[in-house]
Amino acid sequence: MSSVSSVSPADELSAPADFLSRMRHTTSHVLAQAMRELMPDAKMGIGPVIENGFYYDFDLPRPLTESDLSTLEARMKAIVKENLPLAKFVEPRDVARKRCEESGQLYKVRLIDDLPDEAEISFYQQGDFIDLCKGPHIESTGRIGAFKLMSIAGAYWRGKSENEQLTRVYGIAFQKQSHLDEYLNKLDEARKRDHRVIGKALKLFHIDDQVGQGMVLWTPAGAAIRQELQTFIGHELRKQGYHQVFTPHIGKLELYKTSGHFPYYADSQYPPVVDREFLKGLSDEGSTCGDLSNKLASGDVEGYLLKPMNCPHHIKIYASERRSYRDLPLRLAEFGTVYRWEQSGELNGMTRVRSFTQDDAHLFVTEDQVPAEVQGCLSLVRTIFDTLGMKDFRVRVGLRDPDSAKYVGDPANWDKAEKACRDAVASLGVPFSEEPGEAAFYGPKIDFVVKDVIGREWQLGTVQVDYNLPIRFELEYIGSDSQPHRPVMIHRAPFGSMERFVGVLIEHFAGAFPTWLSPEQVRFLPIADRHIPYCEEIKTRLVEAGVRATVDARSEKTGKKVAEAQVEKVAYMIIVGDRDIEAGNVAVRHRDKGDLGPRPVEQFITDLLEEIAERRLAPVSK
């Protein structure tokens, strides 16, 4: 061994956040040690720290079972109890490589071979267990807090499908048992709120293999939620002077080559649809399938593309007529459906899909209008979050990476756009971070990251400032000096996508939407058949006023009807019997607040319509 060192406990006291990361890394080594004791022939891959825990990849002589996890976890606890010190030592490349070869750790040999010549090659040892690792770690296994092995998954070596498939074991680790318990409780709550489970139970959406994975079918109940959100945002857009537009789901490939969406994002788009005449010409020339494949990859074809973005279409609407500075800002809005090719393993219900509708808008503005218009976009996002009770959020400013070739345009324009984003975000008075490398290829962006009721983060609304696409499309307006000038574009989507937003809302409200969003707002429950006409009469009045109301006329006991309505998250249950009809009342029950007692019909209708019109998050008990 060339040199040996141990980890100082003083470091742990000075940097608790860093200690947690090092502790999780050390826990992954304890897992590897336990695995080698359980299966001496196990070959080790990598074992990094991830959010809330760690994983380790193994090439194993047999598949793992759930009972193996229990065995591994028990052995890990014994290793922690042994309080084994961790010591780092460094070896020359040839010595280190030989060590890994002789111990049969061929994946470690590959890691060494991938390291640059000048890299330090270090190992960490705890007891008799040694692992190639650059660290850092905590002082000893005894300082590990609470941990739990969570799951088993398959993973390709180095993430490439052409490589060997390994077994990945995931675990979580925290400094205290109470923190681990809290996290497990959150996971349990997340499972209860899973939008895929709730969405199926409440019949909000459907995904069908024959339609295609990642393609959401909005059922009547889910469509009611989406329509309410669109009506809500549409009202706000009219107040801000937006114009509604509609554009096709497909466009000529040349359009997206001009915008830069092709080939910049070719890997996340559907392949071009080749023009029939162009395809026939290739066939007549004797071109092979390989020739066509190469042309598709390069975009050297005549054809069309399922639109990955709405902005090129809106640009063409802007360019369809001569514009003056008096016309600006021009705000074009569309609920436009776009198409992205996501890997099948990344698809997730409504939150990660291949076809989604953006509440998209593009603002064409003069340069001096940029700050005020960005502020207007941000205020729109705040209105949405406030209305839906999403008060815990942060803001992320995505900036360009000056060393990346991904970004297009004049650096001076990028500087102006980034300054506009920074200044606008600073005025919000909420936490924000700047993240180089996270900008769109044409401009910086402001993303809103919402934390839901159980602490998970979701990226939803976005605002982007773009000096580049107007240049690529040679957009102009005539200024007050009678000379042509270049407009600036602002891209914004407060919801992000309707699919993801509704998926997040399902989990945020656990399916119990506020009355204005509930797919079924009122359900009448007549006690006997003779009460049905009275219920139908009131229901008709509500439906004519725009309320989503039904009558449960089945010959079932009232208690059963109430229980079913509760499970189906109906906002209000109206129970009607003889006394109610005689008094001109209805017995009101709310899904969350329980029995609210009898109310005159007129009062109930007035209160209900006010609650819906004001988009309250909860009813007022009276």
Coordinates of C-alpha atoms in Angstrom, one line a residue:
M1 CA 0.0 0.0 0.0
S2 CA 1.4 3.4 -1.0
S3 CA -0.4 5.5 1.7
V4 CA -3.0 5.0 4.3
S5 CA -5.4 7.5 5.9
S6 CA -8.6 7.4 8.0
V7 CA -11.6 9.7 7.9
S8 CA -11.6 12.4 10.6
P9 CA -14.6 12.7 12.8
A10 CA -14.0 16.5 12.9
D11 CA -15.1 16.7 9.3
E12 CA -18.4 15.2 10.2
L13 CA -19.1 17.8 12.8
S14 CA -18.2 20.7 10.6
A15 CA -20.3 19.7 7.6
P16 CA -23.5 17.8 8.5
A17 CA -24.9 17.9 5.0
D18 CA -21.6 16.5 3.6
F19 CA -21.6 13.9 6.4
L20 CA -25.0 12.6 5.3
S21 CA -23.7 12.1 1.8
R22 CA -20.5 10.4 3.1
M23 CA -22.6 8.2 5.4
R24 CA -24.8 7.0 2.6
H25 CA -21.7 6.2 0.5
T26 CA -20.3 4.2 3.4
T27 CA -23.6 2.4 3.7
S28 CA -23.3 1.3 0.1
H29 CA -19.9 -0.2 0.9
V30 CA -21.5 -2.0 3.8
L31 CA -24.1 -3.4 1.4
A32 CA -21.3 -4.6 -0.9
Q33 CA -19.5 -6.3 2.0
A34 CA -22.7 -8.0 3.1
M35 CA -23.3 -9.1 -0.5
R36 CA -19.8 -10.6 -0.9
E37 CA -20.4 -12.5 2.4
L38 CA -23.7 -13.8 1.1
M39 CA -22.4 -14.6 -2.4
P40 CA -18.6 -14.8 -2.5
D41 CA -18.7 -15.0 -6.3
A42 CA -20.5 -11.6 -6.6
K43 CA -18.8 -9.1 -8.9
M44 CA -19.2 -5.5 -7.8
G45 CA -20.0 -2.6 -10.1
I46 CA -20.5 0.9 -8.7
G47 CA -22.3 2.1 -5.5
P48 CA -23.0 5.8 -5.6
V49 CA -25.0 8.1 -3.4
I50 CA -28.4 9.1 -4.7
E51 CA -31.2 11.3 -3.3
N52 CA -32.1 10.0 0.2
G53 CA -29.9 6.9 -0.1
F54 CA -27.7 4.8 -2.3
Y55 CA -27.5 1.8 -4.6
Y56 CA -25.0 -0.8 -5.6
D57 CA -24.8 -2.8 -8.9
F58 CA -23.7 -6.4 -8.8
D59 CA -23.1 -9.2 -11.3
L60 CA -24.5 -12.2 -9.3
P61 CA -24.5 -15.9 -9.8
R62 CA -28.2 -16.1 -9.2
P63 CA -31.2 -13.7 -9.1
L64 CA -31.9 -12.0 -5.8
T65 CA -35.2 -12.5 -3.9
E66 CA -37.0 -10.3 -1.4
S67 CA -35.9 -12.7 1.3
D68 CA -32.3 -12.0 0.3
L69 CA -32.9 -8.3 1.1
S70 CA -33.8 -9.2 4.6
T71 CA -30.7 -11.4 4.9
L72 CA -28.5 -8.6 3.5
E73 CA -30.0 -6.0 5.8
A74 CA -29.4 -8.1 8.9
R75 CA -25.8 -8.7 7.9
M76 CA -25.4 -5.0 7.2
K77 CA -26.6 -4.1 10.7
A78 CA -24.1 -6.6 12.2
I79 CA -21.3 -4.9 10.2
V80 CA -22.4 -1.5 11.5
K81 CA -22.4 -2.9 15.0
E82 CA -18.8 -4.1 14.6
N83 CA -17.8 -0.4 14.1
L84 CA -15.2 -1.2 11.5
P85 CA -12.9 1.8 10.8
L86 CA -12.6 2.9 7.1
A87 CA -9.1 3.4 5.9
K88 CA -8.1 4.8 2.5
F89 CA -5.0 3.6 0.6
V90 CA -3.6 4.5 -2.8
E91 CA -1.8 2.2 -5.2
P92 CA 0.0 2.5 -8.6
R93 CA -2.2 1.7 -11.5
D94 CA -0.6 -1.7 -12.3
V95 CA -0.7 -2.8 -8.7
A96 CA -4.4 -1.7 -8.3
R97 CA -5.3 -3.4 -11.6
K98 CA -3.7 -6.6 -10.5
R99 CA -5.4 -6.5 -7.2
C100 CA -8.8 -6.3 -8.8
E101 CA -8.0 -9.0 -11.4
E102 CA -6.8 -11.5 -8.8
S103 CA -10.0 -10.9 -6.7
G104 CA -12.2 -11.5 -9.8
Q105 CA -13.5 -7.9 -9.7
L106 CA -13.4 -7.4 -13.5
Y107 CA -15.8 -4.4 -13.5
K108 CA -13.4 -2.6 -11.2
V109 CA -10.6 -3.4 -13.7
R110 CA -12.7 -1.7 -16.4
L111 CA -13.2 1.3 -14.1
I112 CA -9.4 1.6 -13.6
D113 CA -8.8 1.3 -17.4
D114 CA -11.3 4.2 -17.9
L115 CA -9.4 6.5 -15.5
P116 CA -7.1 9.2 -17.0
D117 CA -3.4 8.5 -16.6
E118 CA -2.9 11.1 -13.9
A119 CA -5.8 10.0 -11.8
E120 CA -5.2 8.8 -8.2
I121 CA -6.3 5.2 -7.8
S122 CA -7.6 4.6 -4.3
F123 CA -9.3 1.9 -2.2
Y124 CA -11.2 1.9 1.0
Q125 CA -10.9 -0.9 3.5
Q126 CA -13.3 -1.9 6.4
G127 CA -12.3 -5.1 8.2
D128 CA -11.3 -7.6 5.5
F129 CA -13.4 -5.9 2.8
I130 CA -11.7 -3.7 0.2
D131 CA -13.3 -1.7 -2.6
L132 CA -12.0 0.5 -5.3
C133 CA -13.4 3.9 -4.5
K134 CA -12.4 7.6 -4.6
G135 CA -14.5 8.3 -1.5
P136 CA -15.2 10.2 0.7
H137 CA -16.5 8.1 3.6
I138 CA -17.1 8.5 7.3
E139 CA -14.7 7.3 10.0
S140 CA -16.3 4.0 10.7
T141 CA -19.3 1.8 10.0
G142 CA -20.5 2.4 13.6
R143 CA -21.3 6.0 12.7
I144 CA -23.9 4.9 10.2
G145 CA -27.4 5.9 11.3
A146 CA -30.7 4.3 10.2
F147 CA -31.0 2.5 6.8
K148 CA -33.3 0.1 4.9
L149 CA -32.9 -1.8 1.7
M150 CA -35.8 -0.9 -0.6
S151 CA -35.9 -2.7 -3.9
I152 CA -34.1 -4.8 -6.6
A153 CA -33.9 -3.7 -10.2
G154 CA -32.0 -4.5 -13.4
A155 CA -29.4 -2.0 -14.7
Y156 CA -27.0 -2.1 -17.6
W157 CA -23.4 -1.6 -16.9
R158 CA -22.6 2.1 -17.3
G159 CA -26.2 2.6 -18.4
K160 CA -25.6 1.3 -22.0
S161 CA -28.0 -1.4 -23.3
E162 CA -25.2 -3.1 -25.2
N163 CA -23.5 -3.9 -21.9
E164 CA -24.1 -6.6 -19.3
Q165 CA -27.3 -6.4 -17.3
L166 CA -26.5 -6.2 -13.6
T167 CA -28.6 -6.4 -10.4
R168 CA -29.1 -3.1 -8.7
V169 CA -30.0 -3.0 -5.0
Y170 CA -31.5 0.3 -3.7
G171 CA -31.4 1.5 -0.2
I172 CA -32.2 4.6 1.9
A173 CA -30.2 6.0 4.8
F174 CA -30.7 8.8 7.3
Q175 CA -28.8 9.9 10.4
K176 CA -31.7 9.1 12.8
Q177 CA -34.4 6.4 12.9
S178 CA -37.1 9.1 13.2
H179 CA -35.9 10.6 9.9
L180 CA -36.1 7.2 8.2
D181 CA -39.6 6.6 9.7
E182 CA -40.7 10.0 8.4
Y183 CA -39.5 9.2 4.9
L184 CA -41.1 5.8 4.9
N185 CA -44.4 7.5 6.0
K186 CA -44.1 9.9 3.1
L187 CA -43.5 7.0 0.7
D188 CA -46.6 5.3 2.1
E189 CA -48.6 8.5 1.6
A190 CA -47.2 8.8 -1.9
R191 CA -48.4 5.3 -2.8
K192 CA -51.9 6.3 -1.5
R193 CA -51.8 9.4 -3.7
D194 CA -50.4 7.7 -6.8
H195 CA -52.2 9.5 -9.7
R196 CA -52.1 6.3 -11.7
V197 CA -54.1 4.4 -9.0
I198 CA -56.4 7.3 -8.1
G199 CA -56.9 8.1 -11.8
K200 CA -58.0 4.5 -12.5
A201 CA -60.3 4.4 -9.5
L202 CA -62.0 7.7 -10.3
K203 CA -62.0 7.0 -14.1
L204 CA -60.1 10.2 -14.8
F205 CA -57.9 8.9 -17.7
H206 CA -56.9 5.8 -19.6
I207 CA -53.8 4.6 -21.4
D208 CA -54.3 1.8 -23.8
D209 CA -51.6 -0.3 -25.5
Q210 CA -53.4 -0.2 -28.9
V211 CA -53.4 3.6 -28.8
G212 CA -49.8 3.7 -27.6
Q213 CA -47.9 4.0 -24.4
G214 CA -47.5 7.6 -23.2
M215 CA -50.7 8.6 -25.0
V216 CA -53.4 9.8 -22.6
L217 CA -57.1 9.2 -23.2
W218 CA -59.0 11.8 -21.2
T219 CA -62.2 10.2 -20.0
P220 CA -65.3 12.4 -19.2
A221 CA -64.3 12.9 -15.5
G222 CA -60.7 13.8 -16.3
A223 CA -61.9 16.0 -19.2
A224 CA -64.1 18.0 -16.8
I225 CA -61.0 18.8 -14.7
R226 CA -59.0 19.8 -17.8
Q227 CA -61.8 21.9 -19.2
E228 CA -62.2 23.8 -15.9
L229 CA -58.5 24.6 -15.8
Q230 CA -58.6 25.7 -19.4
T231 CA -61.6 28.0 -18.7
F232 CA -59.8 29.4 -15.6
I233 CA -56.6 30.2 -17.5
G234 CA -58.5 31.4 -20.5
H235 CA -60.3 34.0 -18.4
E236 CA -56.9 35.2 -17.0
L237 CA -55.4 35.3 -20.5
R238 CA -58.2 37.5 -21.8
K239 CA -57.6 39.9 -19.0
Q240 CA -54.0 40.2 -20.0
G241 CA -54.7 40.8 -23.7
Y242 CA -53.9 37.4 -25.2
H243 CA -55.2 36.2 -28.6
Q244 CA -56.3 32.6 -29.0
V245 CA -54.9 30.7 -32.0
F246 CA -55.0 27.1 -33.4
T247 CA -52.3 25.4 -35.3
P248 CA -51.8 21.9 -36.9
H249 CA -50.3 18.9 -35.2
I250 CA -47.7 18.5 -37.9
G251 CA -45.5 20.7 -40.0
K252 CA -42.9 20.5 -42.7
L253 CA -39.5 19.3 -41.6
E254 CA -37.9 22.5 -43.0
L255 CA -39.9 24.5 -40.5
Y256 CA -38.2 22.7 -37.6
K257 CA -34.8 22.8 -39.3
T258 CA -35.1 26.6 -39.4
S259 CA -36.1 26.8 -35.8
G260 CA -33.3 24.5 -34.8
H261 CA -35.6 21.9 -33.1
F262 CA -34.3 19.5 -35.7
P263 CA -31.6 18.3 -35.4
Y264 CA -30.9 19.8 -31.9
Y265 CA -33.6 17.5 -30.3
A266 CA -33.8 14.8 -32.9
D267 CA -33.4 12.0 -30.3
S268 CA -36.5 13.2 -28.4
Q269 CA -38.7 13.5 -31.5
Y270 CA -40.7 11.1 -33.6
P271 CA -39.0 10.3 -36.9
P272 CA -39.9 12.5 -39.9
V273 CA -42.9 11.5 -42.0
V274 CA -41.3 11.2 -45.5
D275 CA -43.1 12.9 -48.4
R276 CA -44.6 10.3 -50.7
E277 CA -43.1 11.8 -53.9
F278 CA -39.7 12.0 -52.2
L279 CA -39.9 8.4 -51.1
K280 CA -40.9 7.3 -54.6
G281 CA -37.9 9.2 -56.0
L282 CA -35.6 7.4 -53.6
S283 CA -37.1 4.1 -54.7
D284 CA -36.7 4.9 -58.4
E285 CA -33.1 5.7 -57.8
G286 CA -32.5 2.3 -56.1
S287 CA -31.8 3.7 -52.7
T288 CA -31.6 1.2 -49.9
C289 CA -33.2 1.1 -46.5
G290 CA -29.8 2.1 -45.1
D291 CA -29.7 5.2 -47.4
L292 CA -33.2 6.2 -46.2
S293 CA -32.2 5.7 -42.5
N294 CA -29.2 7.9 -42.9
K295 CA -31.3 10.6 -44.6
L296 CA -33.8 10.5 -41.8
A297 CA -31.1 10.8 -39.2
S298 CA -29.6 13.8 -40.9
G299 CA -33.0 15.4 -41.8
D300 CA -31.9 15.3 -45.5
V301 CA -35.4 14.4 -46.6
E302 CA -38.5 16.1 -47.8
G303 CA -41.3 15.5 -45.3
Y304 CA -43.2 16.4 -42.2
L305 CA -42.7 16.2 -38.4
L306 CA -45.1 15.7 -35.6
K307 CA -44.7 19.0 -33.9
P308 CA -42.4 18.9 -30.9
M309 CA -43.0 22.6 -30.1
N310 CA -45.7 25.1 -30.9
C311 CA -43.4 28.1 -31.2
P312 CA -42.5 27.7 -35.0
H313 CA -46.2 27.7 -35.8
H314 CA -46.8 30.9 -33.8
I315 CA -43.8 32.5 -35.4
K316 CA -45.4 31.9 -38.8
I317 CA -48.6 33.5 -37.6
Y318 CA -46.6 36.6 -36.5
A319 CA -44.8 36.6 -39.9
S320 CA -48.1 36.3 -41.9
E321 CA -48.5 40.1 -42.0
R322 CA -46.6 43.3 -41.6
R323 CA -46.2 44.4 -38.0
S324 CA -45.7 47.8 -36.4
Y325 CA -44.3 48.7 -33.0
R326 CA -47.9 49.8 -32.3
D327 CA -49.0 46.1 -32.6
L328 CA -46.6 45.0 -29.9
P329 CA -46.7 43.3 -27.6
L330 CA -48.5 40.6 -29.6
R331 CA -49.5 37.7 -27.3
L332 CA -50.6 34.5 -29.0
A333 CA -51.9 31.6 -26.9
E334 CA -52.9 28.0 -27.7
F335 CA -53.6 24.8 -26.0
G336 CA -51.3 23.0 -28.4
T337 CA -50.6 19.3 -28.5
V338 CA -47.0 18.3 -29.1
Y339 CA -45.2 15.0 -29.5
R340 CA -41.9 13.8 -27.9
W341 CA -40.3 10.4 -28.1
E342 CA -39.7 9.4 -24.5
Q343 CA -38.0 6.1 -23.7
S344 CA -40.5 3.5 -22.6
G345 CA -38.8 3.0 -19.2
E346 CA -39.2 6.7 -18.5
L347 CA -43.0 6.9 -19.1
N348 CA -45.1 7.4 -16.0
G349 CA -48.8 7.8 -16.1
M350 CA -49.7 11.4 -16.9
T351 CA -46.5 12.9 -15.6
R352 CA -44.2 11.6 -18.3
V353 CA -45.9 11.0 -21.7
R354 CA -45.3 11.1 -25.4
S355 CA -48.2 13.3 -26.4
F356 CA -49.1 16.3 -24.2
T357 CA -51.0 19.6 -24.5
Q358 CA -49.2 22.8 -23.4
D359 CA -51.0 25.9 -22.3
D360 CA -48.6 27.6 -24.6
A361 CA -48.2 31.2 -25.5
H362 CA -45.6 33.3 -27.4
L363 CA -45.2 37.0 -26.9
F364 CA -43.6 39.1 -29.5
V365 CA -42.3 42.2 -27.9
T366 CA -39.9 45.1 -28.3
E367 CA -36.7 44.9 -26.3
D368 CA -37.9 47.6 -23.8
Q369 CA -41.1 45.6 -23.2
V370 CA -39.3 42.5 -22.1
P371 CA -39.1 43.2 -18.3
A372 CA -42.8 44.1 -18.0
E373 CA -44.0 41.2 -20.1
V374 CA -41.9 38.7 -18.2
Q375 CA -43.4 40.1 -15.0
G376 CA -46.8 39.5 -16.5
C377 CA -46.0 35.9 -17.2
L378 CA -44.7 35.3 -13.7
S379 CA -47.8 36.9 -12.2
L380 CA -49.9 34.5 -14.2
V381 CA -48.1 31.5 -12.7
R382 CA -48.5 33.0 -9.2
T383 CA -52.3 33.4 -9.8
I384 CA -52.5 29.7 -10.8
F385 CA -50.5 28.5 -7.8
D386 CA -52.4 30.7 -5.3
T387 CA -55.8 29.6 -6.6
L388 CA -54.8 25.9 -6.3
G389 CA -53.1 26.3 -2.9
M390 CA -49.6 25.5 -4.2
K391 CA -47.7 27.9 -2.0
D392 CA -44.5 26.0 -1.4
F393 CA -42.4 26.4 -4.5
R394 CA -39.0 27.6 -5.7
V395 CA -37.8 29.2 -8.9
R396 CA -35.0 27.9 -11.0
V397 CA -33.3 30.1 -13.6
G398 CA -31.7 28.0 -16.4
L399 CA -28.7 29.7 -17.9
R400 CA -26.5 28.7 -20.8
D401 CA -23.2 26.9 -20.4
P402 CA -20.6 29.0 -22.2
D403 CA -18.5 25.9 -22.9
S404 CA -21.4 24.0 -24.6
A405 CA -22.0 24.1 -28.4
K406 CA -25.7 23.4 -27.7
Y407 CA -26.7 27.1 -27.5
V408 CA -27.2 29.3 -30.5
G409 CA -27.1 33.1 -31.0
D410 CA -25.2 36.2 -30.1
P411 CA -23.6 36.1 -26.6
A412 CA -24.6 39.7 -26.1
N413 CA -28.3 38.8 -26.6
W414 CA -27.9 35.9 -24.2
D415 CA -26.5 38.3 -21.6
K416 CA -29.6 40.6 -22.0
A417 CA -32.0 37.8 -21.8
E418 CA -30.4 36.3 -18.7
K419 CA -30.4 39.7 -17.0
A420 CA -34.1 40.1 -17.8
C421 CA -34.8 36.7 -16.2
R422 CA -32.7 37.4 -13.1
D423 CA -34.3 40.8 -12.5
A424 CA -37.8 39.4 -12.9
V425 CA -37.2 36.5 -10.6
A426 CA -35.6 38.7 -8.0
S427 CA -38.7 40.7 -7.7
L428 CA -40.9 37.7 -6.8
G429 CA -39.5 37.5 -3.2
V430 CA -39.2 33.6 -3.3
P431 CA -36.1 31.4 -3.2
F432 CA -34.4 30.9 -6.6
S433 CA -31.3 29.3 -7.9
E434 CA -29.3 29.7 -11.1
E435 CA -28.3 26.6 -13.0
P436 CA -25.9 26.9 -15.9
G437 CA -26.5 24.5 -18.7
E438 CA -30.2 24.3 -18.1
A439 CA -31.3 26.9 -20.6
A440 CA -33.2 26.0 -23.8
F441 CA -31.0 26.1 -26.9
Y442 CA -32.4 29.4 -27.9
G443 CA -32.7 31.3 -24.6
P444 CA -32.6 31.2 -20.8
K445 CA -35.7 30.1 -18.9
I446 CA -37.5 30.5 -15.5
D447 CA -38.9 27.2 -14.2
F448 CA -41.3 26.9 -11.3
V449 CA -40.6 23.9 -9.1
V450 CA -43.6 23.1 -6.8
K451 CA -43.4 21.1 -3.6
D452 CA -46.5 19.1 -3.0
V453 CA -48.2 18.3 0.3
I454 CA -45.8 15.4 1.0
G455 CA -42.7 17.2 0.0
R456 CA -42.0 16.0 -3.5
E457 CA -40.9 18.5 -6.1
W458 CA -42.5 18.9 -9.6
Q459 CA -41.3 21.2 -12.4
L460 CA -44.4 22.9 -13.8
G461 CA -44.7 26.4 -15.2
T462 CA -42.0 27.9 -17.4
V463 CA -41.1 31.3 -18.9
Q464 CA -38.3 31.7 -21.5
V465 CA -36.8 34.8 -23.1
D466 CA -35.6 34.3 -26.6
Y467 CA -33.6 36.7 -28.9
N468 CA -32.6 33.9 -31.2
L469 CA -35.6 32.4 -33.0
P470 CA -36.7 35.9 -34.3
I471 CA -33.3 36.0 -35.9
R472 CA -33.5 32.5 -37.4
F473 CA -36.9 33.4 -38.9
E474 CA -35.9 36.9 -39.8
L475 CA -38.9 38.4 -37.9
E476 CA -39.4 42.2 -38.1
Y477 CA -41.6 45.1 -37.0
I478 CA -41.5 48.7 -38.1
G479 CA -40.4 50.9 -35.3
S480 CA -41.4 54.5 -34.5
D481 CA -38.4 55.5 -36.6
S482 CA -40.0 53.9 -39.7
Q483 CA -37.1 51.4 -39.8
P484 CA -37.3 47.6 -39.4
H485 CA -36.4 46.1 -36.0
R486 CA -36.1 42.6 -34.6
P487 CA -38.7 41.6 -31.9
V488 CA -37.9 39.5 -28.9
M489 CA -39.9 36.4 -28.1
I490 CA -41.1 35.2 -24.8
H491 CA -42.2 31.6 -24.4
R492 CA -44.4 30.8 -21.5
A493 CA -46.5 27.8 -20.3
P494 CA -47.9 28.4 -16.7
F495 CA -49.3 24.9 -16.4
G496 CA -46.4 23.3 -18.3
S497 CA -48.4 20.5 -19.8
M498 CA -52.0 19.7 -19.0
E499 CA -51.2 16.0 -18.5
R500 CA -48.4 16.5 -16.0
F501 CA -50.3 19.3 -14.2
V502 CA -53.4 17.3 -13.8
G503 CA -51.3 14.3 -12.7
V504 CA -49.7 16.4 -10.1
L505 CA -53.0 17.8 -9.0
I506 CA -54.5 14.3 -8.6
E507 CA -51.7 13.5 -6.1
H508 CA -51.7 17.0 -4.5
F509 CA -55.4 16.7 -3.6
A510 CA -55.3 12.9 -3.4
G511 CA -58.3 12.9 -5.8
A512 CA -60.4 15.1 -3.5
F513 CA -60.5 18.1 -5.7
P514 CA -62.0 21.4 -4.6
T515 CA -65.6 21.8 -5.7
W516 CA -64.9 23.9 -8.7
L517 CA -62.6 21.2 -10.1
S518 CA -64.5 18.1 -9.0
P519 CA -65.7 16.0 -11.9
E520 CA -68.9 15.4 -10.0
Q521 CA -69.8 18.4 -7.8
V522 CA -73.2 17.3 -6.5
R523 CA -74.9 13.9 -6.1
F524 CA -78.5 13.8 -5.0
L525 CA -79.4 10.7 -2.8
P526 CA -83.2 10.3 -2.6
I527 CA -84.1 8.1 0.3
A528 CA -87.1 6.6 -1.6
D529 CA -88.4 6.6 -5.1
R530 CA -91.0 9.2 -4.3
H531 CA -88.2 11.7 -3.5
I532 CA -86.6 11.3 -7.0
P533 CA -88.7 14.0 -8.8
Y534 CA -87.8 16.6 -6.2
C535 CA -84.1 15.7 -6.6
E536 CA -84.4 15.8 -10.4
E537 CA -86.0 19.3 -10.3
I538 CA -83.2 20.8 -8.2
K539 CA -80.5 18.9 -10.3
T540 CA -82.0 20.4 -13.5
R541 CA -81.6 23.9 -12.0
L542 CA -78.0 23.2 -11.1
V543 CA -77.1 21.7 -14.5
E544 CA -78.6 24.8 -16.2
A545 CA -76.3 26.9 -14.0
G546 CA -73.3 24.9 -15.1
V547 CA -73.0 22.6 -12.1
R548 CA -72.0 18.9 -12.7
A549 CA -74.8 17.2 -10.8
T550 CA -76.4 13.7 -10.8
V551 CA -79.2 11.8 -9.1
D552 CA -78.5 8.3 -7.6
A553 CA -81.9 6.8 -8.2
R554 CA -80.9 3.2 -7.4
S555 CA -82.9 1.2 -4.9
E556 CA -80.0 1.0 -2.4
K557 CA -79.8 2.0 1.2
T558 CA -78.8 5.6 1.8
G559 CA -75.8 4.6 3.9
K560 CA -74.4 2.6 1.0
K561 CA -75.0 5.4 -1.4
V562 CA -73.2 7.9 0.9
A563 CA -70.2 5.5 1.3
E564 CA -69.9 5.0 -2.5
A565 CA -70.1 8.8 -3.1
Q566 CA -67.3 9.3 -0.5
V567 CA -65.1 6.7 -2.2
E568 CA -65.7 8.4 -5.5
K569 CA -64.8 11.8 -4.0
V570 CA -68.1 13.5 -4.9
A571 CA -67.9 17.1 -3.4
Y572 CA -71.4 17.3 -2.1
M573 CA -74.0 14.6 -1.3
I574 CA -77.6 15.9 -1.0
I575 CA -79.8 13.5 1.0
V576 CA -83.5 14.1 0.4
G577 CA -86.4 12.6 2.4
D578 CA -90.1 13.5 3.3
R579 CA -89.2 16.2 5.8
D580 CA -86.8 17.9 3.4
I581 CA -89.5 18.1 0.7
E582 CA -92.1 19.4 3.2
A583 CA -89.7 22.2 4.5
G584 CA -88.3 23.0 1.0
N585 CA -84.9 21.9 2.3
V586 CA -82.0 19.6 1.4
A587 CA -79.8 17.7 3.8
V588 CA -76.2 18.7 2.9
R589 CA -73.2 16.5 3.4
H590 CA -69.7 17.5 2.3
R591 CA -67.0 15.0 1.3
D592 CA -64.5 16.4 3.8
K593 CA -66.5 18.3 6.4
G594 CA -69.2 15.7 6.8
D595 CA -72.9 16.5 7.6
L596 CA -73.6 20.2 7.3
G597 CA -77.3 19.9 8.2
P598 CA -80.5 20.9 6.4
R599 CA -80.5 24.1 4.3
P600 CA -83.2 25.8 2.3
V601 CA -82.8 24.9 -1.4
E602 CA -82.3 28.5 -2.5
Q603 CA -79.6 29.0 0.1
F604 CA -77.8 25.8 -0.9
I605 CA -77.8 26.8 -4.6
T606 CA -76.6 30.3 -3.8
D607 CA -73.8 29.1 -1.6
L608 CA -72.7 26.4 -4.0
L609 CA -72.6 28.8 -7.0
E610 CA -70.6 31.3 -5.0
E611 CA -68.1 28.6 -3.9
I612 CA -67.6 27.5 -7.5
A613 CA -67.4 31.0 -8.9
E614 CA -64.8 32.0 -6.4
R615 CA -62.8 28.8 -6.9
R616 CA -62.5 28.2 -3.2
L617 CA -60.3 25.5 -2.0
A618 CA -62.7 24.5 0.7
P619 CA -66.4 25.3 1.5
V620 CA -67.5 27.6 4.2
S621 CA -69.4 25.7 6.9
K622 CA -72.7 27.4 7.8

